[in-house]
Amino acid sequence: MASYQKIEQNGHGSDVSDISEKKSSMLKVLGVIGAIAIVAYAVINHLASPSGAPTDNDLANVIAVDKSGKVRLYDEHDRFVLEDYDIKPTFSSFLPGVAGIYGKPVWSFYVNRGQGIASFGTESKDYPIMEFNAANKAYQVTPFDGFRTFVQGSRGKTSFATEPFSPATSRVPGEVDASEKPKRFMYIGTNDMEIREFDFANGLETSVQYYVLPNADFSSQVRRTTFTNIGKTDLTLSALDGLAKMEPDGGRLDGLLKDMGRTLEGWFGVYHADDTLTMPYYRLSTEPSDSASVKIEEGGHYCLSFVESDDEGGATLLPIVYDTKKVFGQNTPMSSADGFATTTVGDILASTQYGDAKTSSAFAALDNVILPPGANITVASFYGKVEHIDEVSKIVKVITKAGYVRKKHLEAREIMDEMLAGVETNTANHLFNAAIKQNFMDNSLRGGIPIILGDVNDEMKGNNADEDPRVKVFHVFSRIHGDLERDYNAFKITPSYFSQGPGNYRDVAQNRRNDVYFAPRMGAFDVKLFLGYIQADSYEPLTVEAVAYSIPDHPIAKKIAKAVAADSNSSKVLIDVLVGGPFRPGQMFDLIEQLNIKIKIKSEEFINLLLSHAKQHSIGQYGTGYWADHWDYYLDLIHSYLAIYPDGEEALMYDTELQYFFSPATVKPRSEKYVLTLTFDGKSKHVLQLDATYWDEDKKEEQARFLNEKTGVIGMDANWQLSPSGEAFTSSPIAKLFLLGSMKYATRDAYGMGVEYEGGRPGWNDAMNGLVGMVGSGMPETYELYQLLNYVKGVVGKYNRTVVIPAELGVMLDKVNGALDELKNSGYSDPEDLPDDVPVELFTYWDTVASAREEYRASVRLMFSGETVSLDAGDVVDMITLWTEQIDLGMARALKIGSQGYEDDGKSGVPPCYFSYDVTGWVENGGKSAVGLPLVNATSMKVGRFPLFLEGPVRMMKTIRGDKDALQTIYQNVFKSGLRDNELQMYFLSANLKGQSYDMGRMMAFAPGWLENQSIWMHMSYKYYLELLRGQLYDEFFMEMKDYGGMLPFMDVNIYGRSLMECSSFIASSAFPDPSEHGRGFLPRLSGSTAEFLSIWVLMFVGPKPFFLDEDGSLKMQLVPALPIWLFDEDADGSAVVTSDEEVSLSFKLFADIMVTYHNSGKSNLYGVAPKSYSVMYKDGNVVRVDGPIIPTDTAKDIRRMVKVESIDAYF
């Protein structure tokens, strides 16, 4: 067994001289390995000598350039290439944290400073191996606290010392002669990152590659440092290469490192897995707490390094220098290796090292390796976490095998290639093809990639999750979008097989919008999942977690165990695990490992068999307040489903039963949240809507009934609203949608325009947080409500079936409709000029309807009665017709009342986005707020206006998609409005906010052009572009995309400042005070813009409704792309495919499986044009030829099931 104790030194334990002798012997062996491992450097004769200066011609032999001689933006591996990365404006990004389905990931963030990696660790930023720092700090400290390389070299009698990638030797932008300084490049791949330095002065090229170890039962950040002699004489090289500051393992450390870092170091120590210096183990001695119960820490971080070797005997570990003083001396900022500067690697290894009560380093030591001209040597290092020190030596046996590191690097790329194969796109624009893959990946990291589980035989592979209950859908690789720039978000990536983490409701809902296009077998999974989260009060939880599974009873568990367990003891333990409670796939494999359960079949077969018998459970968590926009994304999910399964609508909407989510928070009635308080200047009083929700103790008691006394955990059944029978109350999807529409209709503001933000949170733009207090409302939700009600009306009218709703909702509807009758009987109609003061008739109607809503919520606060009401289809249609007439009036009022802002007179013709309501009359009701302020009932209101926001026209355009002239008018109005950034030729999120009150929210605290204050918010801009494409404004769309550079990858990389493949949350606009920042992207990658980009991809390549029902109700298929000729034949790179008759073509993957090729014989734009014919190739070699634009039923069904079809050729 490996030693768990530190190596005793200075006469205690092994003698230092003995250790030194062992190291000396090992280093001699390494010298031989280094000589054997060298490879020829193909272009050595083209590069300058150590004393020469580099030229463009020198680099052109090793760095790909375009026709103009500039460095190409992508390399042979489709990695984005950034020249002089360390002197460009700062940016941050990350490795995706994807280790494969059967791998255990680490998270890893990087910046374009130093050697890139700025922080990495396991699970969350609470468990760092390298401390997590926000981007602004990471840019400063990464070159010093992060990975470093110190080289001592000699050629004959000439010696040198250098630090590759040091900021001290960075070139300076604009300097006249930088020829004596190294030339540096960064390569950004989908699952790896590399930096490369050409030091011509010393004849040394250094490259460092990073990737997350894939397909292994332990997690590691892998680093490969390669030294290449690009000089013309032999190079003798010694080096220290590794991490300057390595944190130990010992619980949730991130906050402690920042709040009491020096005290915390008292627990730090470096232990060793054997009696050498090759397997240091970084951990805390005990849990850092002040408790009567003391926990000894056993888990630790390891660093293992070796020279890569193809020798069948494997590689030998290098010694690790962990004593920071040996490297840096007294240079506490670690700006230079002062300790190493006055000694040698050998001397350091022969001396005593200390790792107690301080933060230690992890440098691999390479001593006296001779590299002939053109030769190289690669040091591989693995950084990770294990639960016990004994596991380290087991890892060593795996990673030191010949070729392991290179093999795993290839696997890391292959995993990502397989993951991104679903959007394989081959057009004439190489960057565009790569950007599609990057957007798909980033979209998947936020929403998850759906994988199909439960297949126990080949026959099942043609079944979808709606048809076959054995088929299960599980989303892997998802996480909340936290990173160095989004430092406020607590991301989590489980270090397990089938890795995933929780996500924010909105993010997951919108980023799964197109799932069914890439995984048709999932059927209506996403639709049912999210509609199931709708609560009785019409709100939803904040967080969505991955689904969990359970085995329903003991006999099934016994049956499974008999089929999979290798021995009787494993069978018994497995049965206990299966009936012990819910699990996720990764947790199941962890338990199997921890409990030493032996499985006799392959992992894939085991999990498929297990889940084919399992019951599925949705899991969500209430957060803080209820967001007004969570339901906005349901129709997108529904329409995506219907584009693939139009024949599944009736069964989905009527023949499925869904539960109601039950959160422990309740929305207060107005009488308990309208608070009389002082204005900011203290000179008067006004009414604000404050503390709109509260933690409901009665609800928490209701949930406590499901407490498991054995585990102390509340069961998942507590998350679903019950009826008195004790069973979860259920409704059909159409009934839940009708309930949702009814509630949102009853939540419209006093002028009948926007939907009120009365649940404590606004819509997606949470920087408008103050709008809730201003009794605010939003038109985006009204436009979505209009579409939702019309969809429900259409479904109910089409299938003419009753809608069964909770009886409590029926009572509310009677009151709401009665109030509408009273409004009509009042004779009210809108005057030509609408006053700011809400007319009495409208206020009375609003007050009555809001009261009905509040009474309904009170009646279902804890449970439903279980009683239902059946509404005839005709009654539902008539009811919704009356409601949408009122919504039409409200939308018209909104255009009349308009916007108001800096240089905005409200006559732009652009739909407004937000309104507020000043309570101008009130009566105190005797209640008090939590801080003792008077509560009031409103008796009159006055509407307030805001500047323009891009979301207003974006959402409004969805209601007029069939009217091309109206869409064109909106487009022109937006183009000429204050929403257009004329300098960047993009669109502001908001118009100029100058003069607005800080009451509206934190966006007013930001500088103009930054974050939500008048920046270019890529998600909203992409939403706008998507509506142009949906509205068939093709010329305008492609002009905005490519000619104006509004979308990636068509921006200027020198302005955008990061990879043209990767979206940002926002771009600093021309409103920002510092012009040097204009056009730069911030907050990387994981945003809603990727969902919009994929929707654009679907419309461009597939069309809006690939499957449809003809007049006879038969399924048909038709591809109707929207593709410009420059994607077939772009003169810039001439990479269009040319066939024998000189037609041009492009191809893409349909359903992540079927290759589709478009043959464009006319060499013209294919804007909304269907093919003239198809050729469908089956996997058995059979070919079905279709004349005409529509694919017939049988072939359409085969294409949708995928299993039989190989490819489709479409001829235009």
mmCIF file of C-alpha atoms in Angstrom, residues 610-777:
data_model
loop_
_atom_site.group_PDB
_atom_site.id
_atom_site.type_symbol
_atom_site.label_atom_id
_atom_site.label_comp_id
_atom_site.label_asym_id
_atom_site.label_seq_id
_atom_site.Cartn_x
_atom_site.Cartn_y
_atom_site.Cartn_z
ATOM 1 C CA LEU A 610 -31.880 -0.880 -16.408
ATOM 2 C CA LEU A 611 -33.591 2.191 -17.858
ATOM 3 C CA SER A 612 -35.903 0.174 -20.081
ATOM 4 C CA HIS A 613 -37.578 -0.941 -16.814
ATOM 5 C CA ALA A 614 -37.269 2.399 -15.006
ATOM 6 C CA LYS A 615 -39.783 5.112 -14.236
ATOM 7 C CA GLN A 616 -38.770 8.657 -15.126
ATOM 8 C CA HIS A 617 -38.984 11.643 -12.751
ATOM 9 C CA SER A 618 -38.694 15.349 -13.558
ATOM 10 C CA ILE A 619 -36.816 17.476 -11.042
ATOM 11 C CA GLY A 620 -36.862 21.230 -10.555
ATOM 12 C CA GLN A 621 -36.058 23.730 -7.824
ATOM 13 C CA TYR A 622 -37.729 26.980 -6.860
ATOM 14 C CA GLY A 623 -35.188 29.799 -6.651
ATOM 15 C CA THR A 624 -36.087 33.398 -5.923
ATOM 16 C CA GLY A 625 -39.260 34.929 -7.264
ATOM 17 C CA TYR A 626 -41.180 33.942 -10.358
ATOM 18 C CA TRP A 627 -39.922 34.996 -13.752
ATOM 19 C CA ALA A 628 -42.476 36.435 -16.126
ATOM 20 C CA ASP A 629 -41.081 34.891 -19.308
ATOM 21 C CA HIS A 630 -40.463 31.215 -18.500
ATOM 22 C CA TRP A 631 -43.574 30.184 -20.385
ATOM 23 C CA ASP A 632 -42.571 32.174 -23.481
ATOM 24 C CA TYR A 633 -40.598 29.214 -24.825
ATOM 25 C CA TYR A 634 -43.318 26.561 -24.838
ATOM 26 C CA LEU A 635 -44.668 27.337 -28.291
ATOM 27 C CA ASP A 636 -41.166 27.107 -29.747
ATOM 28 C CA LEU A 637 -40.863 23.591 -28.337
ATOM 29 C CA ILE A 638 -44.317 22.662 -29.580
ATOM 30 C CA HIS A 639 -43.753 24.009 -33.088
ATOM 31 C CA SER A 640 -40.425 22.203 -33.348
ATOM 32 C CA TYR A 641 -42.116 18.969 -32.349
ATOM 33 C CA LEU A 642 -44.928 19.494 -34.850
ATOM 34 C CA ALA A 643 -42.434 20.189 -37.639
ATOM 35 C CA ILE A 644 -41.305 16.570 -37.220
ATOM 36 C CA TYR A 645 -44.459 14.950 -35.819
ATOM 37 C CA PRO A 646 -47.486 16.840 -37.170
ATOM 38 C CA ASP A 647 -49.392 13.570 -36.860
ATOM 39 C CA GLY A 648 -48.742 13.464 -33.116
ATOM 40 C CA GLU A 649 -50.495 16.662 -32.100
ATOM 41 C CA GLU A 650 -53.855 15.308 -30.982
ATOM 42 C CA ALA A 651 -52.409 12.466 -28.928
ATOM 43 C CA LEU A 652 -49.921 14.813 -27.305
ATOM 44 C CA MET A 653 -52.433 17.511 -26.447
ATOM 45 C CA TYR A 654 -55.359 15.358 -25.317
ATOM 46 C CA ASP A 655 -54.204 11.835 -24.502
ATOM 47 C CA THR A 656 -51.350 12.683 -22.122
ATOM 48 C CA GLU A 657 -51.668 13.556 -18.450
ATOM 49 C CA LEU A 658 -49.255 15.985 -16.781
ATOM 50 C CA GLN A 659 -48.788 16.944 -13.147
ATOM 51 C CA TYR A 660 -48.470 20.456 -11.689
ATOM 52 C CA PHE A 661 -45.193 21.523 -10.112
ATOM 53 C CA PHE A 662 -45.457 22.584 -6.477
ATOM 54 C CA SER A 663 -43.026 25.264 -5.308
ATOM 55 C CA PRO A 664 -42.672 26.337 -1.656
ATOM 56 C CA ALA A 665 -43.298 30.002 -2.511
ATOM 57 C CA THR A 666 -46.522 31.908 -3.024
ATOM 58 C CA VAL A 667 -47.301 35.080 -4.965
ATOM 59 C CA LYS A 668 -48.808 37.711 -2.711
ATOM 60 C CA PRO A 669 -52.059 39.470 -3.605
ATOM 61 C CA ARG A 670 -51.755 43.175 -4.411
ATOM 62 C CA SER A 671 -53.002 44.128 -0.975
ATOM 63 C CA GLU A 672 -49.892 42.559 0.540
ATOM 64 C CA LYS A 673 -47.240 43.843 -1.877
ATOM 65 C CA TYR A 674 -48.326 47.379 -2.815
ATOM 66 C CA VAL A 675 -46.160 49.287 -0.336
ATOM 67 C CA LEU A 676 -46.340 53.010 0.468
ATOM 68 C CA THR A 677 -42.812 54.323 0.810
ATOM 69 C CA LEU A 678 -40.751 57.461 0.356
ATOM 70 C CA THR A 679 -39.375 58.482 -3.016
ATOM 71 C CA PHE A 680 -35.605 58.557 -3.437
ATOM 72 C CA ASP A 681 -35.408 62.252 -2.615
ATOM 73 C CA GLY A 682 -37.498 61.729 0.508
ATOM 74 C CA LYS A 683 -39.821 64.595 -0.427
ATOM 75 C CA SER A 684 -42.930 62.589 -1.237
ATOM 76 C CA LYS A 685 -44.449 59.148 -1.118
ATOM 77 C CA HIS A 686 -45.178 56.636 -3.818
ATOM 78 C CA VAL A 687 -46.393 53.068 -4.108
ATOM 79 C CA LEU A 688 -44.007 50.290 -5.056
ATOM 80 C CA GLN A 689 -44.660 46.595 -5.597
ATOM 81 C CA LEU A 690 -42.216 44.945 -3.197
ATOM 82 C CA ASP A 691 -41.533 41.443 -1.845
ATOM 83 C CA ALA A 692 -44.015 39.996 -4.315
ATOM 84 C CA THR A 693 -43.473 36.393 -3.241
ATOM 85 C CA TYR A 694 -42.849 34.745 0.098
ATOM 86 C CA TRP A 695 -41.704 31.403 1.428
ATOM 87 C CA ASP A 696 -44.946 29.722 2.352
ATOM 88 C CA GLU A 697 -44.611 27.788 5.609
ATOM 89 C CA ASP A 698 -47.841 25.918 4.957
ATOM 90 C CA LYS A 699 -46.448 24.686 1.657
ATOM 91 C CA LYS A 700 -43.231 23.630 3.312
ATOM 92 C CA GLU A 701 -45.251 21.656 5.876
ATOM 93 C CA GLU A 702 -47.136 20.036 3.020
ATOM 94 C CA GLN A 703 -43.853 18.994 1.428
ATOM 95 C CA ALA A 704 -42.499 17.755 4.755
ATOM 96 C CA ARG A 705 -45.066 14.954 4.639
ATOM 97 C CA PHE A 706 -42.790 13.287 2.104
ATOM 98 C CA LEU A 707 -39.746 13.249 4.376
ATOM 99 C CA ASN A 708 -37.919 9.924 4.279
ATOM 100 C CA GLU A 709 -37.075 9.163 7.890
ATOM 101 C CA LYS A 710 -34.196 6.875 6.926
ATOM 102 C CA THR A 711 -32.409 9.342 4.660
ATOM 103 C CA GLY A 712 -33.688 12.654 6.009
ATOM 104 C CA VAL A 713 -34.456 13.697 2.427
ATOM 105 C CA ILE A 714 -37.814 14.956 1.178
ATOM 106 C CA GLY A 715 -39.041 12.703 -1.618
ATOM 107 C CA MET A 716 -39.634 13.833 -5.180
ATOM 108 C CA ASP A 717 -43.407 13.455 -4.829
ATOM 109 C CA ALA A 718 -43.336 16.596 -2.684
ATOM 110 C CA ASN A 719 -42.679 18.603 -5.852
ATOM 111 C CA TRP A 720 -46.122 17.927 -7.344
ATOM 112 C CA GLN A 721 -49.430 19.461 -6.326
ATOM 113 C CA LEU A 722 -51.933 17.027 -4.868
ATOM 114 C CA SER A 723 -55.655 16.583 -4.593
ATOM 115 C CA PRO A 724 -57.340 15.438 -1.326
ATOM 116 C CA SER A 725 -56.916 11.806 -2.420
ATOM 117 C CA GLY A 726 -53.174 12.178 -1.899
ATOM 118 C CA GLU A 727 -52.477 11.647 -5.579
ATOM 119 C CA ALA A 728 -50.868 14.245 -7.809
ATOM 120 C CA PHE A 729 -53.513 16.198 -9.717
ATOM 121 C CA THR A 730 -53.129 15.957 -13.489
ATOM 122 C CA SER A 731 -54.442 17.638 -16.610
ATOM 123 C CA SER A 732 -53.933 17.199 -20.321
ATOM 124 C CA PRO A 733 -51.351 19.423 -22.033
ATOM 125 C CA ILE A 734 -54.080 21.363 -23.827
ATOM 126 C CA ALA A 735 -55.788 21.993 -20.483
ATOM 127 C CA LYS A 736 -52.530 23.191 -18.918
ATOM 128 C CA LEU A 737 -51.918 25.492 -21.873
ATOM 129 C CA PHE A 738 -55.456 26.824 -21.542
ATOM 130 C CA LEU A 739 -54.916 27.380 -17.816
ATOM 131 C CA LEU A 740 -51.650 29.149 -18.566
ATOM 132 C CA GLY A 741 -53.276 31.369 -21.192
ATOM 133 C CA SER A 742 -56.200 32.131 -18.911
ATOM 134 C CA MET A 743 -53.928 33.176 -16.080
ATOM 135 C CA LYS A 744 -51.708 35.352 -18.260
ATOM 136 C CA TYR A 745 -54.781 36.936 -19.820
ATOM 137 C CA ALA A 746 -55.958 37.716 -16.288
ATOM 138 C CA THR A 747 -52.545 39.246 -15.490
ATOM 139 C CA ARG A 748 -52.620 41.986 -18.128
ATOM 140 C CA ASP A 749 -51.963 45.486 -16.859
ATOM 141 C CA ALA A 750 -54.535 48.174 -16.132
ATOM 142 C CA TYR A 751 -54.457 49.494 -19.707
ATOM 143 C CA GLY A 752 -54.786 45.976 -21.100
ATOM 144 C CA MET A 753 -51.415 46.226 -22.840
ATOM 145 C CA GLY A 754 -48.557 44.341 -21.189
ATOM 146 C CA VAL A 755 -48.555 41.321 -18.926
ATOM 147 C CA GLU A 756 -47.728 42.416 -15.383
ATOM 148 C CA TYR A 757 -44.463 41.530 -13.692
ATOM 149 C CA GLU A 758 -46.269 40.664 -10.480
ATOM 150 C CA GLY A 759 -44.340 37.554 -9.444
ATOM 151 C CA GLY A 760 -41.256 39.380 -8.188
ATOM 152 C CA ARG A 761 -39.162 39.067 -11.348
ATOM 153 C CA PRO A 762 -39.306 40.630 -14.819
ATOM 154 C CA GLY A 763 -38.814 38.781 -18.088
ATOM 155 C CA TRP A 764 -35.471 37.575 -19.468
ATOM 156 C CA ASN A 765 -33.950 41.056 -19.107
ATOM 157 C CA ASP A 766 -33.331 40.756 -15.393
ATOM 158 C CA ALA A 767 -31.363 44.011 -15.370
ATOM 159 C CA MET A 768 -34.833 45.604 -15.442
ATOM 160 C CA ASN A 769 -35.253 44.298 -11.898
ATOM 161 C CA GLY A 770 -36.677 47.614 -10.713
ATOM 162 C CA LEU A 771 -39.529 47.381 -13.194
ATOM 163 C CA VAL A 772 -41.282 44.970 -10.827
ATOM 164 C CA GLY A 773 -41.313 47.628 -8.124
ATOM 165 C CA MET A 774 -42.659 50.159 -10.618
ATOM 166 C CA VAL A 775 -45.763 47.962 -11.107
ATOM 167 C CA GLY A 776 -44.356 47.273 -14.532
ATOM 168 C CA SER A 777 -45.543 45.154 -17.410
#
